[in-house]
């Protein structure tokens, strides 16, 4: 009885938050989501020579190919961010940023690093949610046959986005024997599962937003490290990637889990 009362109160708080923020929450979510691409595109401009030399030495591809790689990253990310924020050609911008994620995964050998690979996949999940938001409901593939809402591409994009998005939290689990770590892992895993299956989705996603924000500000405080130290860039990269995942979760909070979810099925029952 007490548990149900606590859950009900928590859902009331989440609903109140949505009522107050519904006008601007999607805008904040989109800004957070593209923040890592925006930061990386600007970094490509200011670290042009360093990035070019890294690619040239890592792949032995020569000056021209390395320069083209940096230019594609710079223009692709900045133009994609501008299109998304201005709400123009959002689908094309999302596909372009998907391409950037794939390109960087290969170029920086992220494919062989499970932690960074999961983070890149989580980032892709956020883009998938943004793509779903920009799409109208899918039409039937056959003339005269009505489209089933739950089977539309948009609903499966939302499902895929939710599942990929929670991969970020798999990189935050600590397998220590102390009580605090075990409790954190249990609570975190429960919230991850709730978002993935779409049950109590808005409340679970909002809780993860708060948790991830606290972790991000506490452990990725790049502004406390002098800019000339390598750790500054490392923490800055982590900070904005985490902020992008927060943006994806805020989209889930603002738009709901979609048709392929337990919350949607409950309405039918």
Tab-separated table of C-alpha atoms in Angstrom:
chain	number	residue	atom	x	y	z
A	1	UNK	CA	0.000	0.000	0.000
A	2	UNK	CA	2.815	2.388	0.950
A	3	UNK	CA	4.722	1.414	-2.203
A	4	UNK	CA	1.704	2.179	-4.393
A	5	UNK	CA	1.259	5.526	-2.640
A	6	UNK	CA	4.914	6.466	-3.216
A	7	UNK	CA	4.704	5.459	-6.879
A	8	UNK	CA	1.491	7.450	-7.297
A	9	UNK	CA	3.074	10.527	-5.710
A	10	UNK	CA	6.151	10.185	-7.913
A	11	UNK	CA	3.983	9.942	-11.033
A	12	UNK	CA	2.054	13.043	-9.921
A	13	UNK	CA	5.344	14.938	-9.610
A	14	UNK	CA	6.405	13.769	-13.094
A	15	UNK	CA	3.035	14.802	-14.569
A	16	UNK	CA	3.282	18.211	-12.913
A	17	UNK	CA	6.795	18.636	-14.348
A	18	UNK	CA	5.492	17.819	-17.832
A	19	UNK	CA	2.603	20.264	-17.537
A	20	UNK	CA	4.956	23.073	-16.557
A	21	UNK	CA	7.655	22.300	-19.144
A	22	UNK	CA	5.695	20.874	-22.094
A	23	UNK	CA	6.101	24.037	-24.198
A	24	UNK	CA	9.885	24.084	-24.185
A	25	UNK	CA	10.984	20.582	-23.076
A	26	UNK	CA	11.279	19.216	-26.663
A	27	UNK	CA	13.473	22.207	-27.606
A	28	UNK	CA	15.745	21.629	-24.614
A	29	UNK	CA	15.854	17.910	-25.450
A	30	UNK	CA	16.916	18.581	-29.048
A	31	UNK	CA	19.594	21.054	-27.955
A	32	UNK	CA	21.008	18.575	-25.436
A	33	UNK	CA	20.866	15.756	-27.961
A	34	UNK	CA	22.925	17.537	-30.630
A	35	UNK	CA	25.354	19.091	-28.123
A	36	UNK	CA	28.069	16.473	-28.624
A	37	UNK	CA	27.956	16.934	-32.409
A	38	UNK	CA	28.053	20.713	-32.019
A	39	UNK	CA	31.012	20.556	-29.642
A	40	UNK	CA	32.871	18.063	-31.818
A	41	UNK	CA	32.309	20.101	-34.975
A	42	UNK	CA	33.688	23.225	-33.284
A	43	UNK	CA	36.618	21.196	-31.955
A	44	UNK	CA	37.411	20.034	-35.488
A	45	UNK	CA	37.745	23.699	-36.453
A	46	UNK	CA	40.051	24.676	-33.580
A	47	UNK	CA	42.052	21.412	-33.617
A	48	UNK	CA	42.211	21.005	-37.390
A	49	UNK	CA	45.930	20.185	-37.552
A	50	UNK	CA	45.892	17.842	-34.539
A	51	UNK	CA	42.912	15.859	-35.864
A	52	UNK	CA	44.359	15.689	-39.374
A	53	UNK	CA	47.754	14.528	-38.105
A	54	UNK	CA	46.125	11.871	-35.901
A	55	UNK	CA	44.153	10.363	-38.798
A	56	UNK	CA	47.143	10.613	-41.129
A	57	UNK	CA	49.460	8.827	-38.680
A	58	UNK	CA	46.881	6.243	-37.524
A	59	UNK	CA	45.765	5.146	-40.981
A	60	UNK	CA	48.714	6.187	-43.144
A	61	UNK	CA	46.185	7.634	-45.564
A	62	UNK	CA	48.085	10.749	-46.575
A	63	UNK	CA	47.477	14.463	-46.174
A	64	UNK	CA	44.544	14.745	-48.602
A	65	UNK	CA	42.369	11.910	-47.216
A	66	UNK	CA	43.019	13.012	-43.627
A	67	UNK	CA	42.008	16.584	-44.506
A	68	UNK	CA	38.819	15.375	-46.220
A	69	UNK	CA	37.942	13.301	-43.140
A	70	UNK	CA	38.249	16.310	-40.811
A	71	UNK	CA	36.315	18.522	-43.255
A	72	UNK	CA	33.460	15.994	-43.509
A	73	UNK	CA	33.263	15.806	-39.715
A	74	UNK	CA	33.309	19.575	-39.337
A	75	UNK	CA	30.747	20.431	-42.014
A	76	UNK	CA	28.579	17.339	-41.461
A	77	UNK	CA	28.164	17.895	-37.737
A	78	UNK	CA	27.711	21.666	-37.762
A	79	UNK	CA	25.273	21.656	-40.691
A	80	UNK	CA	23.316	18.760	-39.143
A	81	UNK	CA	23.006	20.643	-35.841
A	82	UNK	CA	21.835	23.815	-37.577
A	83	UNK	CA	19.177	21.919	-39.562
A	84	UNK	CA	17.887	20.107	-36.464
A	85	UNK	CA	17.689	23.248	-34.344
A	86	UNK	CA	15.978	25.175	-37.150
A	87	UNK	CA	13.597	22.207	-37.759
A	88	UNK	CA	14.500	22.043	-41.469
A	89	UNK	CA	15.251	18.750	-43.263
A	90	UNK	CA	15.539	17.044	-39.883
A	91	UNK	CA	15.422	13.531	-41.342
A	92	UNK	CA	18.320	14.256	-43.709
A	93	UNK	CA	20.259	15.839	-40.838
A	94	UNK	CA	19.705	12.733	-38.680
A	95	UNK	CA	20.905	10.406	-41.438
A	96	UNK	CA	23.962	12.611	-41.905
A	97	UNK	CA	24.777	12.437	-38.185
A	98	UNK	CA	24.263	8.651	-38.247
A	99	UNK	CA	26.922	8.614	-40.946
A	100	UNK	CA	29.256	10.710	-38.800
A	101	UNK	CA	28.840	8.261	-35.886
A	102	UNK	CA	29.679	5.341	-38.192
A	103	UNK	CA	32.657	7.162	-39.693
A	104	UNK	CA	34.111	8.057	-36.302
A	105	UNK	CA	33.478	4.563	-34.929
A	106	UNK	CA	35.741	3.162	-37.636
A	107	UNK	CA	38.293	5.993	-37.837
A	108	UNK	CA	38.943	6.165	-34.089
A	109	UNK	CA	38.802	2.353	-33.599
A	110	UNK	CA	35.795	2.668	-31.289
A	111	UNK	CA	34.464	-0.578	-32.754
A	112	UNK	CA	36.918	-2.525	-30.567
A	113	UNK	CA	36.240	-0.611	-27.341
A	114	UNK	CA	32.991	-1.936	-25.753
A	115	UNK	CA	32.530	1.088	-23.471
A	116	UNK	CA	32.802	3.716	-26.193
A	117	UNK	CA	30.922	1.533	-28.670
A	118	UNK	CA	27.941	1.330	-26.292
A	119	UNK	CA	28.059	5.093	-25.836
A	120	UNK	CA	28.046	5.628	-29.590
A	121	UNK	CA	25.109	3.244	-29.921
A	122	UNK	CA	23.292	5.160	-27.171
A	123	UNK	CA	23.952	8.349	-29.114
A	124	UNK	CA	22.478	6.646	-32.180
A	125	UNK	CA	19.428	5.778	-30.085
A	126	UNK	CA	18.921	9.452	-29.319
A	127	UNK	CA	19.081	10.285	-33.023
A	128	UNK	CA	16.590	7.503	-33.729
A	129	UNK	CA	14.137	9.118	-31.299
A	130	UNK	CA	14.707	12.474	-32.975
A	131	UNK	CA	14.067	10.867	-36.355
A	132	UNK	CA	10.864	9.300	-35.018
A	133	UNK	CA	9.732	12.675	-33.708
A	134	UNK	CA	10.204	14.237	-37.146
A	135	UNK	CA	8.264	11.554	-38.995
A	136	UNK	CA	4.550	11.503	-39.539
A	137	UNK	CA	2.786	8.205	-38.924
A	138	UNK	CA	3.797	5.645	-41.525
A	139	UNK	CA	1.355	4.922	-44.304
A	140	UNK	CA	0.269	1.492	-45.350
A	141	UNK	CA	2.449	-0.264	-47.883
A	142	UNK	CA	-0.618	-1.525	-49.709
A	143	UNK	CA	-3.365	0.640	-51.145
A	144	UNK	CA	-6.675	0.289	-49.311
A	145	UNK	CA	-5.142	-1.448	-46.291
A	146	UNK	CA	-5.224	0.709	-43.136
A	147	UNK	CA	-1.973	1.283	-41.279
A	148	UNK	CA	-1.780	-0.322	-37.857
A	149	UNK	CA	-0.443	2.306	-35.493
A	150	UNK	CA	1.685	-0.034	-33.436
A	151	UNK	CA	3.433	-1.444	-36.499
A	152	UNK	CA	4.262	1.907	-38.086
A	153	UNK	CA	7.966	2.661	-38.579
A	154	UNK	CA	7.740	5.521	-36.100
A	155	UNK	CA	6.729	3.195	-33.263
A	156	UNK	CA	9.619	0.818	-33.921
A	157	UNK	CA	12.033	3.742	-34.162
A	158	UNK	CA	10.911	4.805	-30.696
A	159	UNK	CA	11.380	1.258	-29.411
A	160	UNK	CA	14.837	0.975	-30.971
A	161	UNK	CA	15.760	4.424	-29.677
A	162	UNK	CA	14.769	3.542	-26.115
A	163	UNK	CA	16.681	0.262	-26.152
A	164	UNK	CA	19.848	1.825	-27.589
A	165	UNK	CA	19.634	4.850	-25.314
A	166	UNK	CA	19.873	2.808	-22.117
A	167	UNK	CA	23.191	1.295	-23.240
A	168	UNK	CA	24.808	4.452	-21.825
A	169	UNK	CA	23.906	3.249	-18.331
A	170	UNK	CA	25.570	-0.110	-18.887
A	171	UNK	CA	28.885	1.789	-18.944
A	172	UNK	CA	28.089	3.382	-15.564
A	173	UNK	CA	27.530	0.171	-13.601
A	174	UNK	CA	30.274	-0.560	-11.053
A	175	UNK	CA	30.834	-4.183	-10.136
A	176	UNK	CA	32.102	-3.586	-6.603
A	177	UNK	CA	31.187	-5.548	-3.509
A	178	UNK	CA	30.208	-2.578	-1.338
A	179	UNK	CA	26.561	-1.947	-0.466
A	180	UNK	CA	26.297	1.466	-2.168
A	181	UNK	CA	27.514	0.145	-5.530
A	182	UNK	CA	25.184	-2.862	-5.365
A	183	UNK	CA	22.211	-0.614	-4.521
A	184	UNK	CA	23.103	1.817	-7.317
A	185	UNK	CA	23.398	-1.050	-9.801
A	186	UNK	CA	20.060	-2.550	-8.769
A	187	UNK	CA	18.177	0.750	-8.976
A	188	UNK	CA	19.903	1.704	-12.224
A	189	UNK	CA	19.196	-1.666	-13.825
A	190	UNK	CA	15.529	-1.502	-12.791
A	191	UNK	CA	15.151	1.941	-14.364
A	192	UNK	CA	16.952	0.801	-17.523
A	193	UNK	CA	14.579	-2.154	-17.902
A	194	UNK	CA	11.515	0.066	-17.328
A	195	UNK	CA	12.573	2.484	-20.069
A	196	UNK	CA	13.507	-0.321	-22.475
A	197	UNK	CA	10.145	-2.125	-22.152
A	198	UNK	CA	8.192	1.127	-21.900
A	199	UNK	CA	6.619	0.672	-18.454
A	200	UNK	CA	6.157	3.763	-16.254
A	201	UNK	CA	8.346	5.201	-18.992
A	202	UNK	CA	8.132	8.929	-18.350
A	203	UNK	CA	8.793	8.558	-14.629
A	204	UNK	CA	11.686	6.133	-15.184
A	205	UNK	CA	13.225	8.287	-17.933
A	206	UNK	CA	12.925	11.444	-15.825
A	207	UNK	CA	14.597	9.679	-12.897
A	208	UNK	CA	17.437	8.587	-15.185
A	209	UNK	CA	17.786	12.172	-16.435
A	210	UNK	CA	18.279	13.426	-12.870
A	211	UNK	CA	20.680	10.594	-12.037
A	212	UNK	CA	22.715	11.023	-15.205
A	213	UNK	CA	22.852	14.809	-14.785
A	214	UNK	CA	24.290	14.430	-11.261
A	215	UNK	CA	26.862	11.880	-12.458
A	216	UNK	CA	27.788	14.055	-15.428
A	217	UNK	CA	28.371	17.229	-13.409
A	218	UNK	CA	30.217	15.320	-10.664
A	219	UNK	CA	32.557	13.131	-12.711
A	220	UNK	CA	32.919	14.961	-16.040
A	221	UNK	CA	33.638	18.473	-14.730
A	222	UNK	CA	36.090	19.357	-17.508
A	223	UNK	CA	35.937	23.059	-16.565
A	224	UNK	CA	37.927	22.279	-13.408
A	225	UNK	CA	40.867	20.957	-15.463
A	226	UNK	CA	43.282	23.332	-17.272
A	227	UNK	CA	42.669	23.342	-21.044
A	228	UNK	CA	46.235	22.286	-21.867
A	229	UNK	CA	45.909	18.961	-20.031
A	230	UNK	CA	44.732	15.885	-22.025
A	231	UNK	CA	42.206	15.048	-19.283
A	232	UNK	CA	40.345	18.281	-20.115
A	233	UNK	CA	39.467	17.067	-23.627
A	234	UNK	CA	38.687	13.557	-22.398
A	235	UNK	CA	36.217	14.791	-19.752
A	236	UNK	CA	34.744	17.321	-22.185
A	237	UNK	CA	34.052	14.548	-24.697
A	238	UNK	CA	32.396	12.429	-21.992
A	239	UNK	CA	30.386	15.393	-20.700
A	240	UNK	CA	28.802	16.253	-24.042
A	241	UNK	CA	28.172	12.627	-25.006
A	242	UNK	CA	26.341	12.167	-21.710
A	243	UNK	CA	24.433	15.413	-22.279
A	244	UNK	CA	23.274	14.051	-25.646
A	245	UNK	CA	21.906	10.920	-23.990
A	246	UNK	CA	20.126	13.155	-21.458
A	247	UNK	CA	18.558	14.896	-24.457
A	248	UNK	CA	17.346	11.572	-25.809
A	249	UNK	CA	15.792	10.690	-22.454
A	250	UNK	CA	14.107	14.101	-22.314
A	251	UNK	CA	12.552	13.322	-25.705
A	252	UNK	CA	11.176	10.117	-24.193
A	253	UNK	CA	9.772	12.152	-21.287
A	254	UNK	CA	8.252	14.756	-23.609
A	255	UNK	CA	6.851	12.447	-26.298
A	256	UNK	CA	6.173	9.194	-24.448
A	257	UNK	CA	7.395	5.685	-25.264
A	258	UNK	CA	5.384	5.154	-28.460
A	259	UNK	CA	3.033	2.379	-29.479
A	260	UNK	CA	5.365	-0.568	-28.866
A	261	UNK	CA	5.473	-0.304	-25.080
A	262	UNK	CA	3.849	-1.650	-21.944
A	263	UNK	CA	2.342	1.762	-21.189
A	264	UNK	CA	0.527	1.774	-24.537
A	265	UNK	CA	-0.653	-1.815	-24.121
A	266	UNK	CA	-2.065	-0.955	-20.674
A	267	UNK	CA	-4.412	1.559	-22.317
A	268	UNK	CA	-5.820	-1.224	-24.494
A	269	UNK	CA	-6.276	-3.558	-21.529
